[in-house]
PDB file of C-alpha atoms and ligand atoms in Angstrom:
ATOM      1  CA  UNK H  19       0.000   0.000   0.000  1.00 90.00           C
ATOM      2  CA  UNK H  20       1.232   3.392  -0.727  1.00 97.00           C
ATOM      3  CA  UNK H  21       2.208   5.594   1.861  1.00 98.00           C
ATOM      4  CA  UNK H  22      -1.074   8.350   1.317  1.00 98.00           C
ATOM      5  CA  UNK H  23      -3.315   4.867   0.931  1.00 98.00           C
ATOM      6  CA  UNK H  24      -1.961   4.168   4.456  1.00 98.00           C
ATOM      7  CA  UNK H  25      -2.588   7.799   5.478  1.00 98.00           C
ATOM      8  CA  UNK H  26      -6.514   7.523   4.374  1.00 98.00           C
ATOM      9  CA  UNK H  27      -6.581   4.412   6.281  1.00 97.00           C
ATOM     10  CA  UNK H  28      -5.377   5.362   9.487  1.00 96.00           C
ATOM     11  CA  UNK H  29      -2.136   3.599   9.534  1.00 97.00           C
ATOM     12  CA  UNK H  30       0.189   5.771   8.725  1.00 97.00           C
ATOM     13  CA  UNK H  31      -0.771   8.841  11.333  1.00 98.00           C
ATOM     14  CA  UNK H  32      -1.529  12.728  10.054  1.00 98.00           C
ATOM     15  CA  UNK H  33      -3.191  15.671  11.570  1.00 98.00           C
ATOM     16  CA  UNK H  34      -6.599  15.038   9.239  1.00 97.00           C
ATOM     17  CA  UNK H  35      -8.384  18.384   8.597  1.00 97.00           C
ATOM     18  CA  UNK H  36     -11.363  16.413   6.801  1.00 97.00           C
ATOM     19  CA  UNK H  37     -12.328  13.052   5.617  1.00 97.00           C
ATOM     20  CA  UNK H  38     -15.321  11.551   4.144  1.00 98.00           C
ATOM     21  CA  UNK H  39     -16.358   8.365   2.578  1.00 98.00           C
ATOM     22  CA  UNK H  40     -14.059   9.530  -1.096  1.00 98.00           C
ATOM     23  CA  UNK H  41     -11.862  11.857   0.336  1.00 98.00           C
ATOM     24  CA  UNK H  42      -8.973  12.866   3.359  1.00 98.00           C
ATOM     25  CA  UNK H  43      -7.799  15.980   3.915  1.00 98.00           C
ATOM     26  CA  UNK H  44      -4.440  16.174   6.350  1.00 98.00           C
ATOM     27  CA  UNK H  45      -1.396  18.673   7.087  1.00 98.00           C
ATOM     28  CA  UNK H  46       1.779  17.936   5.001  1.00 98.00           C
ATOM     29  CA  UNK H  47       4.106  17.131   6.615  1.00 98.00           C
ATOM     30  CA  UNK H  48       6.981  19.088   5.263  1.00 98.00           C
ATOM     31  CA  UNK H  49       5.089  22.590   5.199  1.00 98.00           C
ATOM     32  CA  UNK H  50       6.238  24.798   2.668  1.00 97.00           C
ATOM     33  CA  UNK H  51       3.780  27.991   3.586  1.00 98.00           C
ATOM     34  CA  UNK H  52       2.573  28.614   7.096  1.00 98.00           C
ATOM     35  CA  UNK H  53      -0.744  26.302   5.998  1.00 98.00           C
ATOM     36  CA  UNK H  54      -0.494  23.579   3.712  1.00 98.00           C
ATOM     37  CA  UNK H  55      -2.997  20.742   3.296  1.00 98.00           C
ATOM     38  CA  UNK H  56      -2.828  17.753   1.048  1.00 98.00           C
ATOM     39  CA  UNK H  57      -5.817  16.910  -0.392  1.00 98.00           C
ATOM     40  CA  UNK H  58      -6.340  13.266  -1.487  1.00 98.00           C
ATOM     41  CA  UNK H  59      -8.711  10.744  -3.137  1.00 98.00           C
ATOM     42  CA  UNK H  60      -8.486   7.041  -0.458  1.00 98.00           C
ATOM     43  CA  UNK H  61      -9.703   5.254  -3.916  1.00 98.00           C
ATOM     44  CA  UNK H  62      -5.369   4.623  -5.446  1.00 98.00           C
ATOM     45  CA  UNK H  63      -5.142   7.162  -8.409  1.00 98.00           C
ATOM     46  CA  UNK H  64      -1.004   7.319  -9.406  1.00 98.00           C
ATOM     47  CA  UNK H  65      -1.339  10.989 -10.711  1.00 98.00           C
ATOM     48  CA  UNK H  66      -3.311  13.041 -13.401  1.00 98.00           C
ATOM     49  CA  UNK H  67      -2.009  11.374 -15.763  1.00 98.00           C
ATOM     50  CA  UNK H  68      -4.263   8.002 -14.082  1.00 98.00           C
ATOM     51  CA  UNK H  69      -7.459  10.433 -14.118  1.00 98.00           C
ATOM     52  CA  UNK H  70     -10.032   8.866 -16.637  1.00 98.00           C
ATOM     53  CA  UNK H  71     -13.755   9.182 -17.884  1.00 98.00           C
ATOM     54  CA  UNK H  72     -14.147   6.600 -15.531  1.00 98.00           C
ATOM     55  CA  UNK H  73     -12.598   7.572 -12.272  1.00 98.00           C
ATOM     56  CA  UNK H  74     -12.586  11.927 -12.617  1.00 98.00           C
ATOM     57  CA  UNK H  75     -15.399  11.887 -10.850  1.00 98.00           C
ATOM     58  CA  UNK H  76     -13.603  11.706  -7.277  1.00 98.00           C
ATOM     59  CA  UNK H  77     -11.808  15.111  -8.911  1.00 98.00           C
ATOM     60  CA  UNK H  78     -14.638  17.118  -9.241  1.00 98.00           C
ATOM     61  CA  UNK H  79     -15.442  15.958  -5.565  1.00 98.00           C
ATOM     62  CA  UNK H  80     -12.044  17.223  -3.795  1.00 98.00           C
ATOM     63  CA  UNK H  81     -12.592  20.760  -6.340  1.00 98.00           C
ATOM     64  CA  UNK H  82     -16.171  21.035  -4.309  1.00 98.00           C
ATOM     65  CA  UNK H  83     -14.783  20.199  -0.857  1.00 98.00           C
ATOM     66  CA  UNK H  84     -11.471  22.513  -1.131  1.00 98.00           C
ATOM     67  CA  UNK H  85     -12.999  25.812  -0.531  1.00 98.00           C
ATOM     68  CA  UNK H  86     -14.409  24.609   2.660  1.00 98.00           C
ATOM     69  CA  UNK H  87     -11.135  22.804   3.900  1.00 98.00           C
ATOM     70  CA  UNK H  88      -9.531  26.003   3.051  1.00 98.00           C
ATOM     71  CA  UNK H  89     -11.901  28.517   4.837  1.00 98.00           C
ATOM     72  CA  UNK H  90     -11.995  25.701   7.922  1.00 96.00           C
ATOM     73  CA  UNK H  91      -8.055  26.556   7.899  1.00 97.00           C
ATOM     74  CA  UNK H  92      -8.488  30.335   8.208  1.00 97.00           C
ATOM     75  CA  UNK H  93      -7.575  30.844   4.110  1.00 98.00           C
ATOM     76  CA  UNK H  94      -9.743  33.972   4.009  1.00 97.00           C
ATOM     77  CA  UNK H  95      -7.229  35.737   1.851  1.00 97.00           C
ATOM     78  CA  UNK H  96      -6.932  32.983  -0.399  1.00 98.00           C
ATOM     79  CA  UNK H  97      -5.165  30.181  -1.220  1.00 98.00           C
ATOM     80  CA  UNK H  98      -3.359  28.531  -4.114  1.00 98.00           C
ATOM     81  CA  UNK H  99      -3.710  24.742  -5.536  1.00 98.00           C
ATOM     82  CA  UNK H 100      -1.442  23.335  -6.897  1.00 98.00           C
ATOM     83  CA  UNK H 101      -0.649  18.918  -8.318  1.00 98.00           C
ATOM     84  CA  UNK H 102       2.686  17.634  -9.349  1.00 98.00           C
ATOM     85  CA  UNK H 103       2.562  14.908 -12.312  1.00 98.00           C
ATOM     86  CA  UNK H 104       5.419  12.830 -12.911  1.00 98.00           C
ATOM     87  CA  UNK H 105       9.424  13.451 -12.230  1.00 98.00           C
ATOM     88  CA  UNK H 106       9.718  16.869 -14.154  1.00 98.00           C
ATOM     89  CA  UNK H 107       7.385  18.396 -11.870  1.00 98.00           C
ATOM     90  CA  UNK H 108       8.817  16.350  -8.862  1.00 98.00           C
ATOM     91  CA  UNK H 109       6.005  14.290  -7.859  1.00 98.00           C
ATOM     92  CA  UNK H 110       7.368  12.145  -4.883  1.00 98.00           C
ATOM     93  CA  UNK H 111       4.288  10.164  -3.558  1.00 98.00           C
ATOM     94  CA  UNK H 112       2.519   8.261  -6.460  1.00 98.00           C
ATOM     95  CA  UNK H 113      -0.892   9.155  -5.595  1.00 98.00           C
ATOM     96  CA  UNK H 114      -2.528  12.037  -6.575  1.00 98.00           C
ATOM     97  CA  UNK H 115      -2.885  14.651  -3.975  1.00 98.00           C
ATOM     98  CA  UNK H 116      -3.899  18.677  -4.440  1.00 98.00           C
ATOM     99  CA  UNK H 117      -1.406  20.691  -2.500  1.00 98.00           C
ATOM    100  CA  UNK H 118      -3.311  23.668  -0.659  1.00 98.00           C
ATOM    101  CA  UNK H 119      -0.653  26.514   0.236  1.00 98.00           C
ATOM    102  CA  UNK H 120      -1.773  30.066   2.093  1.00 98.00           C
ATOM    103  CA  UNK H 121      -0.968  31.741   4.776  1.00 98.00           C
ATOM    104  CA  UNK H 122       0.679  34.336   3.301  1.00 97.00           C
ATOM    105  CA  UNK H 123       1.336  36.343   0.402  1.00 97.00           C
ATOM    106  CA  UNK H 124       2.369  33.451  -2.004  1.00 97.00           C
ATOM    107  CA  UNK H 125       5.098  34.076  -4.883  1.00 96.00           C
ATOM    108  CA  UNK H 126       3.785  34.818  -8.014  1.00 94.00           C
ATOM    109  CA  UNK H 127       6.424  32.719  -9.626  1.00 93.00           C
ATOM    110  CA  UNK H 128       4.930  29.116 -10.003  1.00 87.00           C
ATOM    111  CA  UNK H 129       7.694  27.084 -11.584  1.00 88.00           C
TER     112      UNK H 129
HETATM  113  P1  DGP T1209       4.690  15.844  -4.129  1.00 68.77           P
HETATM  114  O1  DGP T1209       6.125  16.269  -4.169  1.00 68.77           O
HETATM  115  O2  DGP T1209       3.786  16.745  -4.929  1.00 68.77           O
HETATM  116  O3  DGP T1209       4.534  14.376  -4.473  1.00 68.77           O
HETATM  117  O4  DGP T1209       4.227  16.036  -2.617  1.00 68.77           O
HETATM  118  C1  DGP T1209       4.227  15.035  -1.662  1.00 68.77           C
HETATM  119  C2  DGP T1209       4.062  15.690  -0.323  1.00 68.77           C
HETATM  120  O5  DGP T1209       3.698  14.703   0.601  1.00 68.77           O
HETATM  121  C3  DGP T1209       5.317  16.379   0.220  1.00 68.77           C
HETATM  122  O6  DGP T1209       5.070  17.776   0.340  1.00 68.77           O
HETATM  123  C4  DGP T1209       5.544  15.753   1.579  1.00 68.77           C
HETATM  124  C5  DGP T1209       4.241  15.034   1.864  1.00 68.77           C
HETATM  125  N1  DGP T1209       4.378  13.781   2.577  1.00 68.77           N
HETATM  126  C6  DGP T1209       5.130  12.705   2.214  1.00 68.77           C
HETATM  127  N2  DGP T1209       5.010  11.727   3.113  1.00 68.77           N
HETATM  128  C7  DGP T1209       4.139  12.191   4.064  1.00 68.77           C
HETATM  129  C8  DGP T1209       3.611  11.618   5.269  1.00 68.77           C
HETATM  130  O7  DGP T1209       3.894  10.485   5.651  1.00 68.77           O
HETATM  131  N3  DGP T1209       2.752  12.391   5.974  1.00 68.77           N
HETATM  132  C9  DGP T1209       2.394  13.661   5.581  1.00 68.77           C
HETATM  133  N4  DGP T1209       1.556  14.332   6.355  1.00 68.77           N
HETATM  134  N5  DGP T1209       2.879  14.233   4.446  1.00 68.77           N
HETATM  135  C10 DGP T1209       3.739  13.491   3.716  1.00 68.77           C
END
C-alpha cells in the first residue's frame, strides 16, 4: 500500500483536517507555507495522468470540498492549488494529492 493509501486508512498517522467516505484531507508534513494541506482521493489514483472518464469523478469531488477545507483553515485571503505529475514536476508520492498553500502572500512565480 502506498504511503497516502496508508494515510486515508489510518495507519500511517496525520493531523486530518477532513475526511469523508471519497476523500482525506491532512497537514503535510513538510510545510512549505505557514498552511499547507494535502488533499487526497483514499480510492489509489497514481497521478493526473491516471485520471479517466471513468474515475474523474472523485476530482470534481475534492474541487467542491477545497474551498471549505480552506476557509476551515483560516484561508480567508486565499489560497493557491497546486498537483505535481510525474518526475519533471517532482512528484514524490505516487498518488494524486492537491497541494493547498496560504498563509501568506504566495510568490507569483509558479515554476
Ligand atoms: P509531491 O512532491 O507533490 O509528491 O508532494 C508530496 C508531499 O507529501 C510532500 O510535500 C511531503 C508530503 N508527505 C510525504 N510523506 C508524508 C507523510 O507520511 N505524511 C504527511 N503528512 N505528508 C507526507
Amino acid at each position: 500500500m502506498c504511503v497516502f493509501c496508508q494515510i486515508a486508512a489510518g495507519d500511517i498517522p496525520s493531523k486530518k483536517v477532513y475526511e469523508d467516505e471519497q476523500i482525506c484531507a491532512f497537514y503535510d508534513v513538510n510545510p512549505q507555507a505557514p498552511v499547507h494541506i494535502l488533499v487526497i482521493p483514499r480510492e489509489h489514483i497514481a497521478s493526473v495522468d491516471a485520471v479517466t472518464k471513468e474515475n474523474s469523478g472523485i476530482v470534481a469531488r475534492i474541487f467542491e470540498t477545497i474551498p471549505s477545507i480552506a476557509q476551515k483553515a483560516g484561508l480567508s485571503g486565499g489560497y493557491r492549488v497546486i498537483t505535481n505529475c510525474g518526475a519533471d514536476a517532482c512528484q514524490s508520492v505516487p498518488h494524486l494529492h492537491f497541494h493547498i498553500l496560504g498563509g501568506r502572500q504566495l510568490s507569483d512565480a509558479m515554476a
